[in-house]
Short mmCIF file of C-alpha atoms in Angstrom, two decimals:
data_model
loop_
_atom_site.label_atom_id
_atom_site.label_comp_id
_atom_site.label_asym_id
_atom_site.label_seq_id
_atom_site.Cartn_x
_atom_site.Cartn_y
_atom_site.Cartn_z
CA LEU A 1 0.00 0.00 0.00
CA SER A 2 1.18 3.45 -0.77
CA MET A 3 0.87 6.53 1.38
CA ASP A 4 -2.23 7.66 -0.53
CA ASP A 5 -4.01 4.32 0.02
CA ASP A 6 -3.44 4.52 3.78
CA TYR A 7 -4.82 8.04 3.84
CA GLU A 8 -7.96 6.98 1.95
CA THR A 9 -8.49 4.04 4.30
CA GLU A 10 -8.15 6.24 7.38
CA GLU A 11 -10.47 8.80 5.82
CA ASN A 12 -13.06 6.13 5.03
CA ASN A 13 -12.85 4.73 8.56
CA LEU A 14 -13.30 8.19 10.03
CA LEU A 15 -16.28 8.82 7.75
CA LEU A 16 -17.87 5.50 8.74
CA GLU A 17 -17.34 6.26 12.43
CA MET A 18 -18.98 9.67 12.03
CA ILE A 19 -21.95 8.17 10.16
CA HIS A 20 -22.29 5.43 12.77
CA ALA A 21 -22.19 7.93 15.65
CA SER A 22 -24.74 10.23 14.03
CA LEU A 23 -27.04 7.29 13.27
CA ILE A 24 -26.89 6.07 16.87
CA ALA A 25 -27.52 9.62 18.12
CA TYR A 26 -30.53 9.95 15.82
CA ILE A 27 -32.04 6.64 16.95
CA VAL A 28 -31.55 7.42 20.65
CA ALA A 29 -32.96 10.95 20.26
CA ASP A 30 -35.99 9.66 18.36
CA PHE A 31 -36.65 6.96 20.97
CA PHE A 32 -36.51 9.34 23.92
CA GLY A 33 -38.52 11.97 22.06
CA GLN A 34 -41.27 9.45 21.39
CA LEU A 35 -41.09 8.23 24.98
CA LEU A 36 -41.44 11.73 26.42
CA PHE A 37 -44.06 13.19 24.08
CA TYR A 38 -46.29 10.22 23.22
CA SER A 39 -48.64 10.75 26.15
CA ILE A 40 -48.88 14.50 25.52
CA GLU A 41 -49.61 13.89 21.84
CA THR A 42 -52.34 11.40 22.79
CA ILE A 43 -53.94 13.93 25.14
CA VAL A 44 -53.94 16.64 22.48
CA HIS A 45 -55.47 14.29 19.90
CA ARG A 46 -58.21 13.15 22.29
CA LEU A 47 -59.10 16.72 23.18
CA HIS A 48 -59.29 17.63 19.47
CA VAL A 49 -61.50 14.61 18.75
CA GLN A 50 -63.75 15.57 21.65
CA GLY A 51 -64.17 19.06 20.22
CA VAL A 52 -64.96 17.78 16.72
CA ARG A 53 -67.42 15.19 18.03
CA THR A 54 -69.14 17.84 20.12
CA ILE A 55 -69.64 20.06 17.09
CA VAL A 56 -70.90 17.20 14.91
CA ASP A 57 -73.22 15.77 17.58
CA ASN A 58 -74.69 19.18 18.35
CA THR A 59 -75.35 20.03 14.70
CA ASP A 60 -76.90 16.66 13.86
CA THR A 61 -79.33 16.16 16.74
CA ALA A 62 -78.71 19.05 19.11
CA ARG A 63 -78.10 16.49 21.85
CA TRP A 64 -75.00 15.48 23.75
CA LYS A 65 -74.06 11.89 22.88
CA GLN A 66 -70.44 11.74 23.86
CA VAL A 67 -69.46 8.83 26.06
CA GLN A 68 -66.23 10.22 27.46
CA ILE A 69 -66.07 13.84 28.49
CA TYR A 70 -62.64 15.23 29.27
CA THR A 71 -62.77 18.38 31.34
CA LYS A 72 -59.09 18.56 32.25
CA ILE A 73 -55.87 17.25 30.81
CA TRP A 74 -55.48 14.93 33.80
CA ASP A 75 -58.76 13.16 32.91
CA VAL A 76 -57.23 11.99 29.64
CA TYR A 77 -53.98 11.03 31.30
CA LEU A 78 -55.69 9.05 34.06
CA LEU A 79 -57.91 7.23 31.55
CA LYS A 80 -54.85 6.37 29.46
CA PHE A 81 -53.03 5.12 32.56
CA SER A 82 -55.99 3.03 33.70
CA LEU A 83 -56.30 1.40 30.27
CA LEU A 84 -52.57 0.73 30.21
CA TYR A 85 -52.68 -0.71 33.72
CA GLY A 86 -55.68 -2.86 32.79
CA GLY A 87 -53.82 -4.14 29.74
CA MET A 88 -50.82 -5.00 31.88
CA LEU A 89 -53.07 -6.89 34.30
CA LEU A 90 -54.65 -8.78 31.40
CA ALA A 91 -51.23 -9.72 30.02
CA HIS A 92 -50.10 -10.78 33.49
CA GLY A 93 -53.17 -13.00 33.85
CA VAL A 94 -52.62 -14.60 30.46
CA ILE A 95 -48.95 -15.25 31.19
CA LYS A 96 -49.80 -16.66 34.59
CA LYS A 97 -52.54 -18.88 33.16
CA PHE A 98 -50.63 -20.33 30.25
CA PHE A 99 -47.01 -20.35 31.36
CA ILE A 100 -46.76 -20.42 35.13
CA ASP A 101 -49.70 -22.79 35.73
CA HIS A 102 -48.48 -25.25 33.10
CA ARG A 103 -45.00 -25.23 34.54
CA SER A 104 -46.28 -25.96 38.05
CA SER A 105 -48.61 -28.73 36.81
CA SER A 106 -45.80 -30.62 35.06
CA PRO A 107 -44.76 -33.71 36.97
CA SER A 108 -41.76 -33.17 39.15
CA PRO A 109 -39.08 -35.84 39.29
CA MET A 110 -39.71 -38.19 42.15
CA THR A 111 -36.95 -38.54 44.64
CA THR A 112 -36.81 -41.33 47.10
CA SER A 113 -34.88 -41.14 50.27
CA SER A 114 -33.13 -44.28 51.41
#
């Protein structure tokens, strides 16, 4: 290898390291951004849907037909948390039913003491 080939190899390695670092930074930033702002985005969307449904329901029949009424931001957050918690309880029950119960019902090796 000549001096120019070594320089190109080092330059390519440096370029790949920079691309790799920026890609990792982008993925981590996107993950934490989604983690932080997902619940706020859900709250905003639910409040917008409530407003649109209110307008449509009132113009169609002039009656209030909405099932869920959010008066504060915390109402949406608490409903979201309760649904998430209920889903976790359901998953826990399914896992317990199918995996833990079957493991405990399998025959254990018999040991005899002499």
